Amino acid sequence: MPSRNARSLWLLASIALLPCAAFSQIPDSEPGVVAGIPVNYSEAKAGAYTLPELLKLNNGQPVKDAKAWTSKRRPEIRKLIEDNWYGRSPGRPKDMTFEVVESGAPAFDGKATRRQVTIYFTKDRTGPRMELLLYLPANAKGPVPVMLNMSFFANNLAVTDTGIKVGRRWDKDKLAQVPAEPRPPAPGAPPGRTFRGLPVEQFLADGIGIATFNKDDLAPDFVGSEGLGVKALYLKPGQSKPADDEWGAIAAWAWGASRALDYLETDKGVDGKRVAIHGVSRLGKTAMWAGASDTRFAMVIASCSGEGGAAIARRNYGETLAHMAAPSRFPYQFAGNYANYATKVNEWPVDANMLVAMIAPRPLLLQTGNTDKWSDPYGEFLAAVAAEPVYQLMGKQGMGTTKFPAAGEPLLHDLSYYMHDGGHGTIPSDFDIYIRFMKMHLLK
């Protein structure tokens, strides 16, 4: 019999992008109190709110055209989000290098060409490093679009490919990175479970490449980790953690996505101008900020990003800013200043309508689940509706409706929304929608 740990690992990896329990973020039920803070699931009690102005400059002047949005208002919003939400991040490391440790191995019965790349952030190649896994269609006649996935697991646990080098994970007790577990053998699967991982072949069949990396390569994911990972490379003398307006874990993971894109732009098999960024749950939040802060990403696909992501924070529904910022939960994921608004969210100078609008004019798909009340699917829809004027200003098509769609009814335009019938996370049928969305915009 496989060990209990091996069976648990198999369960976690069984879909690579799992529902709630795997993320240690979404409760298994609908609790009435979290971190000592009551939770509301009634629309009647969600409360009234006024969202921050999108199309008005800080000096009160209106934004009337795309040029004014791009050159004036968008930079103002970016600074507000950096200062009060995710934190400021550094740029590309001047001594960053790429080591292609495997350049063209056949994979998936010859359907794919596999690359494994190590990204070093320092000249001496010590400290944090990042492992990027890339699959390209073997029959491609030229550069292809790529979906860049951010994973909760080492690359060897994200795909059904035995040729992947074993990655690393963070040990909370040791405050250090240790080797990840190898993928459990098939007999270790719990009854009724099969290891699926990322559906690489599904993307390849439509001429799309797929890449993935482990968020743990950039920063750990637990309370007390503020000064660890890549953030340690940028601490100033006397600092043990970033300043209150500097990057939290989400910004560090998003920074890693940009570093992965730095490599993808150099790969002759990849069209660097057609890379979509994707993540689930807290990595859905990360996908939102990666796309907002780095306009090189051609598309954003954010799954169940919820509070702290695409859901309106001013709504008192499901998880709230106060729940996120509670000391025992996730304050380390954000800039220190984020917690200042835990009890005064209506004074927060930003909200999700601004984050969604930052993606314009590029295609954005908000994907969620109709029973994921903790993440407030309706709050994500309302944020998209509120951000539509910016998409229209940029000559793009917004939601086109204020009617909340039923589960299974995708609204696919430039600004898009899709809600599966189910809970938190990505289910296999969601990838059909992702590919459809990518083909609409990146394979014309």
CSV table of C-alpha atoms in Angstrom, one decimal:
chain,number,residue,atom,x,y,z
A,1,MET,CA,0.0,0.0,0.0
A,2,PRO,CA,1.3,3.5,-0.8
A,3,SER,CA,1.9,5.8,2.2
A,4,ARG,CA,-0.8,8.1,3.4
A,5,ASN,CA,1.4,11.0,2.2
A,6,ALA,CA,1.7,9.5,-1.3
A,7,ARG,CA,-2.1,9.0,-1.5
A,8,SER,CA,-2.7,12.6,-0.3
A,9,LEU,CA,-0.2,13.9,-2.9
A,10,TRP,CA,-1.9,11.9,-5.6
A,11,LEU,CA,-5.2,13.4,-4.7
A,12,LEU,CA,-3.7,16.9,-4.8
A,13,ALA,CA,-2.2,16.3,-8.2
A,14,SER,CA,-5.2,14.5,-9.6
A,15,ILE,CA,-6.2,17.5,-11.6
A,16,ALA,CA,-3.2,19.8,-11.0
A,17,LEU,CA,-5.7,22.7,-10.5
A,18,LEU,CA,-7.8,21.6,-7.7
A,19,PRO,CA,-11.0,22.6,-5.9
A,20,CYS,CA,-11.0,24.3,-2.5
A,21,ALA,CA,-9.3,22.1,0.0
A,22,ALA,CA,-6.1,21.8,-1.9
A,23,PHE,CA,-5.6,25.5,-1.7
A,24,SER,CA,-6.1,25.9,2.1
A,25,GLN,CA,-8.0,29.0,1.3
A,26,ILE,CA,-11.6,28.1,0.6
A,27,PRO,CA,-13.6,26.5,3.4
A,28,ASP,CA,-15.1,23.0,2.8
A,29,SER,CA,-18.6,24.4,3.5
A,30,GLU,CA,-20.2,27.8,4.1
A,31,PRO,CA,-19.0,28.8,7.5
A,32,GLY,CA,-20.7,31.5,9.5
A,33,VAL,CA,-17.5,32.8,11.0
A,34,VAL,CA,-13.9,32.8,9.7
A,35,ALA,CA,-10.9,34.2,11.7
A,36,GLY,CA,-13.5,35.5,14.1
A,37,ILE,CA,-15.2,37.5,11.4
A,38,PRO,CA,-18.8,36.8,10.4
A,39,VAL,CA,-19.5,35.7,6.8
A,40,ASN,CA,-22.5,36.7,4.8
A,41,TYR,CA,-24.0,34.7,2.0
A,42,SER,CA,-27.2,36.7,1.5
A,43,GLU,CA,-27.5,39.2,-1.4
A,44,ALA,CA,-30.0,41.2,0.7
A,45,LYS,CA,-27.2,41.8,3.2
A,46,ALA,CA,-24.4,42.4,0.7
A,47,GLY,CA,-24.7,46.1,1.4
A,48,ALA,CA,-24.6,49.3,-0.8
A,49,TYR,CA,-21.4,50.6,-2.1
A,50,THR,CA,-19.9,53.2,-4.4
A,51,LEU,CA,-17.0,52.0,-6.6
A,52,PRO,CA,-13.9,54.2,-7.2
A,53,GLU,CA,-14.1,56.3,-10.4
A,54,LEU,CA,-12.5,54.7,-13.4
A,55,LEU,CA,-12.8,57.5,-15.9
A,56,LYS,CA,-11.8,60.4,-13.7
A,57,LEU,CA,-8.3,61.6,-13.0
A,58,ASN,CA,-7.0,62.2,-9.5
A,59,ASN,CA,-7.4,65.9,-10.2
A,60,GLY,CA,-11.1,65.4,-11.0
A,61,GLN,CA,-10.8,65.8,-14.8
A,62,PRO,CA,-12.8,63.3,-16.9
A,63,VAL,CA,-11.1,60.7,-19.1
A,64,LYS,CA,-12.7,61.1,-22.5
A,65,ASP,CA,-10.5,59.0,-24.9
A,66,ALA,CA,-8.2,56.0,-25.1
A,67,LYS,CA,-5.1,58.2,-25.1
A,68,ALA,CA,-6.0,59.8,-21.8
A,69,TRP,CA,-6.8,56.4,-20.3
A,70,THR,CA,-3.5,54.9,-21.4
A,71,SER,CA,-1.2,57.8,-20.7
A,72,LYS,CA,-2.8,59.3,-17.6
A,73,ARG,CA,-5.5,57.4,-15.8
A,74,ARG,CA,-4.1,53.9,-16.1
A,75,PRO,CA,-0.7,54.9,-14.5
A,76,GLU,CA,-2.6,56.6,-11.7
A,77,ILE,CA,-4.6,53.4,-11.0
A,78,ARG,CA,-1.5,51.2,-11.2
A,79,LYS,CA,0.2,53.3,-8.5
A,80,LEU,CA,-2.9,53.1,-6.3
A,81,ILE,CA,-3.0,49.3,-6.7
A,82,GLU,CA,0.7,49.0,-6.0
A,83,ASP,CA,0.6,51.2,-2.9
A,84,ASN,CA,-2.6,49.7,-1.4
A,85,TRP,CA,-3.1,46.2,-2.7
A,86,TYR,CA,-0.3,44.1,-4.2
A,87,GLY,CA,2.8,46.2,-3.7
A,88,ARG,CA,5.6,47.5,-6.0
A,89,SER,CA,7.9,44.9,-7.6
A,90,PRO,CA,11.3,45.3,-9.1
A,91,GLY,CA,12.0,45.0,-12.8
A,92,ARG,CA,13.9,42.3,-14.7
A,93,PRO,CA,17.1,41.3,-12.9
A,94,LYS,CA,20.1,42.6,-14.8
A,95,ASP,CA,22.0,39.4,-14.2
A,96,MET,CA,19.2,37.0,-15.1
A,97,THR,CA,20.2,34.0,-17.3
A,98,PHE,CA,18.4,31.1,-18.9
A,99,GLU,CA,19.7,27.6,-19.0
A,100,VAL,CA,17.9,25.3,-21.4
A,101,VAL,CA,18.5,21.9,-19.7
A,102,GLU,CA,16.4,20.1,-22.3
A,103,SER,CA,15.7,21.6,-25.7
A,104,GLY,CA,13.7,19.3,-27.9
A,105,ALA,CA,12.7,16.0,-26.3
A,106,PRO,CA,9.7,14.2,-27.8
A,107,ALA,CA,6.8,13.8,-25.4
A,108,PHE,CA,3.2,12.7,-25.4
A,109,ASP,CA,3.7,10.0,-28.0
A,110,GLY,CA,5.5,12.4,-30.3
A,111,LYS,CA,2.8,15.0,-30.3
A,112,ALA,CA,4.9,17.5,-28.3
A,113,THR,CA,8.4,18.9,-28.2
A,114,ARG,CA,9.4,19.4,-24.6
A,115,ARG,CA,11.7,22.0,-23.1
A,116,GLN,CA,12.9,22.4,-19.5
A,117,VAL,CA,14.4,25.7,-18.6
A,118,THR,CA,16.1,26.9,-15.4
A,119,ILE,CA,15.9,30.7,-14.9
A,120,TYR,CA,18.6,32.1,-12.6
A,121,PHE,CA,18.1,35.5,-11.1
A,122,THR,CA,21.7,36.2,-9.9
A,123,LYS,CA,25.0,36.1,-11.7
A,124,ASP,CA,26.5,33.5,-9.4
A,125,ARG,CA,23.3,31.3,-9.8
A,126,THR,CA,22.9,31.0,-6.1
A,127,GLY,CA,19.6,31.6,-4.2
A,128,PRO,CA,16.2,31.4,-5.8
A,129,ARG,CA,15.8,30.0,-9.2
A,130,MET,CA,12.8,29.1,-11.4
A,131,GLU,CA,12.0,25.9,-13.4
A,132,LEU,CA,9.9,26.4,-16.5
A,133,LEU,CA,8.3,23.5,-18.4
A,134,LEU,CA,7.2,24.1,-22.0
A,135,TYR,CA,5.4,21.9,-24.5
A,136,LEU,CA,5.1,22.9,-28.2
A,137,PRO,CA,3.1,21.1,-30.9
A,138,ALA,CA,5.6,18.8,-32.7
A,139,ASN,CA,4.0,19.5,-36.1
A,140,ALA,CA,4.1,23.3,-35.7
A,141,LYS,CA,5.2,25.2,-38.9
A,142,GLY,CA,6.2,28.3,-37.0
A,143,PRO,CA,5.9,30.1,-33.6
A,144,VAL,CA,2.7,29.3,-31.7
A,145,PRO,CA,0.7,30.9,-29.0
A,146,VAL,CA,1.2,29.6,-25.5
A,147,MET,CA,-0.9,29.4,-22.3
A,148,LEU,CA,1.4,30.0,-19.4
A,149,ASN,CA,0.0,28.3,-16.3
A,150,MET,CA,1.0,29.0,-12.7
A,151,SER,CA,0.9,25.9,-10.6
A,152,PHE,CA,0.7,25.1,-6.9
A,153,PHE,CA,3.0,22.1,-7.5
A,154,ALA,CA,6.4,21.3,-8.8
A,155,ASN,CA,6.4,20.7,-12.6
A,156,ASN,CA,6.8,16.9,-12.2
A,157,LEU,CA,3.5,16.9,-10.4
A,158,ALA,CA,1.6,19.2,-12.8
A,159,VAL,CA,1.6,16.9,-15.9
A,160,THR,CA,1.4,13.2,-16.8
A,161,ASP,CA,4.9,13.1,-18.1
A,162,THR,CA,7.5,10.9,-16.3
A,163,GLY,CA,10.4,12.8,-18.0
A,164,ILE,CA,10.2,15.9,-15.8
A,165,LYS,CA,12.9,16.7,-13.3
A,166,VAL,CA,11.8,16.7,-9.7
A,167,GLY,CA,11.2,20.3,-8.5
A,168,ARG,CA,11.1,21.9,-5.1
A,169,ARG,CA,8.6,22.9,-2.5
A,170,TRP,CA,8.8,25.1,0.7
A,171,ASP,CA,9.1,23.4,4.1
A,172,LYS,CA,7.3,25.7,6.5
A,173,ASP,CA,9.0,24.3,9.6
A,174,LYS,CA,12.6,24.6,8.1
A,175,LEU,CA,11.8,27.9,6.3
A,176,ALA,CA,13.7,26.4,3.3
A,177,GLN,CA,13.1,24.8,0.0
A,178,VAL,CA,13.3,21.0,-0.2
A,179,PRO,CA,12.9,18.5,-3.0
A,180,ALA,CA,9.3,17.9,-4.0
A,181,GLU,CA,7.9,14.4,-3.9
A,182,PRO,CA,8.0,12.3,-7.0
A,183,ARG,CA,4.7,11.7,-8.7
A,184,PRO,CA,3.0,8.7,-7.0
A,185,PRO,CA,2.7,5.5,-9.2
A,186,ALA,CA,-0.7,4.7,-10.7
A,187,PRO,CA,-1.6,2.0,-8.1
A,188,GLY,CA,-1.5,4.7,-5.4
A,189,ALA,CA,-4.5,6.6,-6.9
A,190,PRO,CA,-7.5,6.6,-4.5
A,191,PRO,CA,-10.5,4.7,-5.8
A,192,GLY,CA,-12.3,6.5,-8.6
A,193,ARG,CA,-9.4,8.9,-9.2
A,194,THR,CA,-7.1,9.1,-12.1
A,195,PHE,CA,-4.1,11.5,-12.6
A,196,ARG,CA,-5.0,14.0,-15.3
A,197,GLY,CA,-2.7,16.9,-14.7
A,198,LEU,CA,-2.7,19.8,-17.2
A,199,PRO,CA,-4.4,18.7,-20.5
A,200,VAL,CA,-1.4,19.2,-22.6
A,201,GLU,CA,-2.5,17.2,-25.5
A,202,GLN,CA,-5.8,19.1,-25.7
A,203,PHE,CA,-4.0,22.3,-26.3
A,204,LEU,CA,-1.5,20.8,-28.7
A,205,ALA,CA,-4.3,19.5,-30.9
A,206,ASP,CA,-5.4,23.0,-31.5
A,207,GLY,CA,-1.9,24.3,-32.3
A,208,ILE,CA,-1.4,25.9,-28.8
A,209,GLY,CA,1.7,25.4,-26.6
A,210,ILE,CA,1.4,25.1,-22.9
A,211,ALA,CA,4.0,26.1,-20.2
A,212,THR,CA,3.9,25.9,-16.4
A,213,PHE,CA,5.9,26.8,-13.4
A,214,ASN,CA,5.6,26.4,-9.6
A,215,LYS,CA,4.8,29.5,-7.6
A,216,ASP,CA,7.0,28.1,-4.8
A,217,ASP,CA,10.0,28.8,-6.9
A,218,LEU,CA,9.4,32.5,-6.4
A,219,ALA,CA,7.9,32.8,-2.9
A,220,PRO,CA,6.5,30.6,-0.2
A,221,ASP,CA,2.8,30.6,0.7
A,222,PHE,CA,2.5,30.8,4.5
A,223,VAL,CA,2.3,33.4,7.3
A,224,GLY,CA,5.8,34.6,8.3
A,225,SER,CA,7.3,34.2,4.8
A,226,GLU,CA,7.4,37.9,3.9
A,227,GLY,CA,11.2,38.1,3.5
A,228,LEU,CA,11.8,34.8,1.8
A,229,GLY,CA,12.1,33.7,-1.8
A,230,VAL,CA,13.0,36.2,-4.5
A,231,LYS,CA,12.0,39.0,-2.1
A,232,ALA,CA,15.1,38.3,-0.1
A,233,LEU,CA,17.2,39.4,-3.1
A,234,TYR,CA,15.8,42.9,-2.9
A,235,LEU,CA,15.7,43.6,0.8
A,236,LYS,CA,17.4,46.9,1.8
A,237,PRO,CA,19.9,47.1,4.7
A,238,GLY,CA,18.0,46.7,7.9
A,239,GLN,CA,14.9,45.2,6.2
A,240,SER,CA,13.7,41.7,7.3
A,241,LYS,CA,10.7,42.0,5.0
A,242,PRO,CA,9.5,44.4,2.2
A,243,ALA,CA,8.2,47.8,3.1
A,244,ASP,CA,4.4,48.3,3.4
A,245,ASP,CA,4.1,49.5,-0.2
A,246,GLU,CA,6.3,46.8,-1.6
A,247,TRP,CA,5.5,43.3,-3.0
A,248,GLY,CA,3.7,40.6,-1.2
A,249,ALA,CA,3.6,36.9,-2.4
A,250,ILE,CA,1.1,37.5,-5.2
A,251,ALA,CA,3.2,40.2,-6.7
A,252,ALA,CA,6.3,38.0,-6.4
A,253,TRP,CA,4.5,35.2,-8.2
A,254,ALA,CA,3.3,37.6,-10.9
A,255,TRP,CA,6.9,38.9,-11.2
A,256,GLY,CA,7.9,35.2,-11.8
A,257,ALA,CA,5.3,35.0,-14.6
A,258,SER,CA,7.0,38.0,-16.2
A,259,ARG,CA,10.4,36.3,-16.0
A,260,ALA,CA,8.9,33.2,-17.6
A,261,LEU,CA,7.6,35.5,-20.4
A,262,ASP,CA,11.1,37.0,-20.7
A,263,TYR,CA,12.3,33.5,-21.7
A,264,LEU,CA,9.3,32.7,-23.9
A,265,GLU,CA,10.1,35.8,-25.9
A,266,THR,CA,13.5,34.3,-26.8
A,267,ASP,CA,12.2,30.9,-27.8
A,268,LYS,CA,11.9,30.6,-31.6
A,269,GLY,CA,9.0,28.1,-31.2
A,270,VAL,CA,6.9,30.6,-29.3
A,271,ASP,CA,5.1,33.7,-30.5
A,272,GLY,CA,5.9,35.9,-27.6
A,273,LYS,CA,3.2,38.3,-28.6
A,274,ARG,CA,0.5,35.6,-28.1
A,275,VAL,CA,1.1,34.4,-24.6
A,276,ALA,CA,-1.9,34.0,-22.2
A,277,ILE,CA,-1.4,33.9,-18.4
A,278,HIS,CA,-3.5,31.6,-16.3
A,279,GLY,CA,-4.0,30.8,-12.7
A,280,VAL,CA,-6.5,29.4,-10.2
A,281,SER,CA,-7.7,30.8,-6.8
A,282,ARG,CA,-4.8,32.8,-5.3
A,283,LEU,CA,-3.0,32.2,-8.6
A,284,GLY,CA,-6.2,33.6,-10.3
A,285,LYS,CA,-5.5,36.8,-8.3
A,286,THR,CA,-1.9,36.5,-9.5
A,287,ALA,CA,-3.0,36.1,-13.1
A,288,MET,CA,-5.0,39.3,-12.8
A,289,TRP,CA,-2.1,41.3,-11.4
A,290,ALA,CA,0.4,39.7,-13.8
A,291,GLY,CA,-1.7,40.8,-16.7
A,292,ALA,CA,-2.4,44.3,-15.3
A,293,SER,CA,1.2,45.0,-14.4
A,294,ASP,CA,2.8,43.5,-17.6
A,295,THR,CA,1.1,44.5,-20.8
A,296,ARG,CA,3.2,42.0,-22.8
A,297,PHE,CA,0.7,39.3,-21.8
A,298,ALA,CA,-1.7,39.1,-24.7
A,299,MET,CA,-4.5,37.6,-22.7
A,300,VAL,CA,-5.5,36.9,-19.1
A,301,ILE,CA,-7.5,33.8,-17.9
A,302,ALA,CA,-8.3,34.1,-14.2
A,303,SER,CA,-10.0,31.2,-12.5
A,304,CYS,CA,-11.9,31.8,-9.3
A,305,SER,CA,-9.8,34.8,-8.3
A,306,GLY,CA,-12.5,36.0,-5.8
A,307,GLU,CA,-11.7,38.4,-3.0
A,308,GLY,CA,-8.3,40.1,-3.5
A,309,GLY,CA,-8.8,39.4,-7.2
A,310,ALA,CA,-11.7,40.2,-9.6
A,311,ALA,CA,-14.5,40.2,-7.0
A,312,ILE,CA,-15.7,43.6,-5.7
A,313,ALA,CA,-14.2,44.0,-2.2
A,314,ARG,CA,-16.9,46.5,-1.2
A,315,ARG,CA,-19.5,43.8,-1.3
A,316,ASN,CA,-20.1,42.1,2.0
A,317,TYR,CA,-20.4,38.6,0.6
A,318,GLY,CA,-18.4,35.5,1.2
A,319,GLU,CA,-14.7,36.2,1.8
A,320,THR,CA,-14.0,39.8,2.5
A,321,LEU,CA,-10.9,42.0,2.6
A,322,ALA,CA,-11.0,41.6,6.4
A,323,HIS,CA,-10.9,37.8,6.1
A,324,MET,CA,-8.0,38.0,3.7
A,325,ALA,CA,-6.0,40.4,5.8
A,326,ALA,CA,-6.6,38.6,9.2
A,327,PRO,CA,-3.1,38.0,10.8
A,328,SER,CA,-3.7,34.2,10.8
A,329,ARG,CA,-4.7,34.0,7.1
A,330,PHE,CA,-3.2,35.7,4.1
A,331,PRO,CA,-1.8,39.2,4.8
A,332,TYR,CA,1.6,38.1,3.4
A,333,GLN,CA,0.1,37.8,0.0
A,334,PHE,CA,-0.4,41.5,-0.3
A,335,ALA,CA,1.4,44.8,0.4
A,336,GLY,CA,1.4,45.6,4.1
A,337,ASN,CA,-0.9,48.6,3.4
A,338,TYR,CA,-3.7,46.3,2.3
A,339,ALA,CA,-4.5,45.3,5.8
A,340,ASN,CA,-5.1,49.0,6.7
A,341,TYR,CA,-8.5,48.7,5.1
A,342,ALA,CA,-9.7,45.6,6.8
A,343,THR,CA,-12.3,47.4,8.7
A,344,LYS,CA,-12.8,50.4,6.4
A,345,VAL,CA,-13.1,48.9,2.9
A,346,ASN,CA,-15.2,51.8,1.6
A,347,GLU,CA,-12.2,54.0,2.2
A,348,TRP,CA,-10.0,51.8,0.1
A,349,PRO,CA,-8.9,53.9,-2.9
A,350,VAL,CA,-9.1,50.9,-5.3
A,351,ASP,CA,-11.4,48.0,-6.1
A,352,ALA,CA,-11.8,45.1,-8.6
A,353,ASN,CA,-13.4,47.3,-11.3
A,354,MET,CA,-10.0,49.1,-11.5
A,355,LEU,CA,-8.1,45.8,-11.7
A,356,VAL,CA,-10.3,44.4,-14.4
A,357,ALA,CA,-10.0,47.7,-16.4
A,358,MET,CA,-6.2,47.5,-16.2
A,359,ILE,CA,-6.3,44.5,-18.6
A,360,ALA,CA,-8.0,46.5,-21.4
A,361,PRO,CA,-7.8,46.4,-24.3
A,362,ARG,CA,-6.5,42.8,-24.1
A,363,PRO,CA,-8.9,39.8,-23.8
A,364,LEU,CA,-9.8,38.8,-20.3
A,365,LEU,CA,-11.8,35.7,-19.2
A,366,LEU,CA,-13.1,35.5,-15.7
A,367,GLN,CA,-13.9,31.9,-15.0
A,368,THR,CA,-15.6,30.7,-11.8
A,369,GLY,CA,-18.2,28.3,-10.3
A,370,ASN,CA,-21.8,28.9,-9.4
A,371,THR,CA,-21.6,27.2,-6.0
A,372,ASP,CA,-18.3,28.9,-5.0
A,373,LYS,CA,-20.1,31.4,-2.8
A,374,TRP,CA,-17.0,32.0,-0.7
A,375,SER,CA,-15.3,33.6,-3.8
A,376,ASP,CA,-18.4,35.6,-4.8
A,377,PRO,CA,-19.0,34.8,-8.5
A,378,TYR,CA,-21.6,37.5,-8.8
A,379,GLY,CA,-19.1,40.0,-7.4
A,380,GLU,CA,-16.7,39.1,-10.2
A,381,PHE,CA,-19.4,39.6,-12.8
A,382,LEU,CA,-20.3,43.0,-11.3
A,383,ALA,CA,-16.7,44.1,-11.5
A,384,ALA,CA,-16.6,43.2,-15.2
A,385,VAL,CA,-19.8,45.1,-15.9
A,386,ALA,CA,-18.4,48.1,-14.0
A,387,ALA,CA,-15.1,47.9,-16.1
A,388,GLU,CA,-16.9,47.7,-19.4
A,389,PRO,CA,-16.7,51.5,-20.1
A,390,VAL,CA,-12.9,51.2,-20.3
A,391,TYR,CA,-13.1,48.4,-22.8
A,392,GLN,CA,-15.5,50.4,-24.9
A,393,LEU,CA,-13.3,53.4,-24.7
A,394,MET,CA,-10.5,51.3,-26.1
A,395,GLY,CA,-12.7,50.1,-29.0
A,396,LYS,CA,-13.3,46.7,-27.6
A,397,GLN,CA,-16.4,44.7,-26.7
A,398,GLY,CA,-17.4,44.4,-23.1
A,399,MET,CA,-19.9,42.1,-21.4
A,400,GLY,CA,-22.8,43.4,-23.4
A,401,THR,CA,-25.3,42.7,-20.7
A,402,THR,CA,-26.0,43.4,-17.0
A,403,LYS,CA,-27.9,40.1,-16.7
A,404,PHE,CA,-26.0,37.5,-14.6
A,405,PRO,CA,-25.6,34.4,-16.9
A,406,ALA,CA,-26.5,30.9,-15.8
A,407,ALA,CA,-23.9,28.3,-15.2
A,408,GLY,CA,-22.6,26.8,-18.5
A,409,GLU,CA,-23.5,30.0,-20.5
A,410,PRO,CA,-20.2,31.6,-21.5
A,411,LEU,CA,-20.1,35.3,-22.4
A,412,LEU,CA,-17.1,35.4,-24.7
A,413,HIS,CA,-16.2,38.8,-26.1
A,414,ASP,CA,-13.0,40.8,-25.3
A,415,LEU,CA,-14.1,41.1,-21.7
A,416,SER,CA,-15.6,37.7,-20.9
A,417,TYR,CA,-17.2,35.7,-18.1
A,418,TYR,CA,-17.8,32.0,-17.7
A,419,MET,CA,-19.3,30.1,-14.7
A,420,HIS,CA,-19.3,26.3,-14.6
A,421,ASP,CA,-21.8,24.3,-12.6
A,422,GLY,CA,-19.8,23.5,-9.5
A,423,GLY,CA,-17.4,24.9,-7.0
A,424,HIS,CA,-14.0,26.4,-6.6
A,425,GLY,CA,-11.3,25.5,-9.1
A,426,THR,CA,-10.9,24.4,-12.7
A,427,ILE,CA,-12.8,21.4,-14.0
A,428,PRO,CA,-11.9,19.6,-17.3
A,429,SER,CA,-14.7,21.2,-19.3
A,430,ASP,CA,-13.3,24.6,-18.4
A,431,PHE,CA,-10.3,24.0,-20.6
A,432,ASP,CA,-12.7,23.6,-23.6
A,433,ILE,CA,-13.7,27.2,-22.9
A,434,TYR,CA,-10.1,28.4,-22.5
A,435,ILE,CA,-9.1,26.9,-25.8
A,436,ARG,CA,-12.2,28.4,-27.5
A,437,PHE,CA,-11.3,31.8,-26.1
A,438,MET,CA,-7.7,31.6,-27.2
A,439,LYS,CA,-8.7,30.5,-30.7
A,440,MET,CA,-11.1,33.5,-30.9
A,441,HIS,CA,-8.4,36.0,-30.1
A,442,LEU,CA,-4.9,34.4,-30.6
A,443,LEU,CA,-5.5,32.1,-33.5
A,444,LYS,CA,-7.4,34.4,-35.9
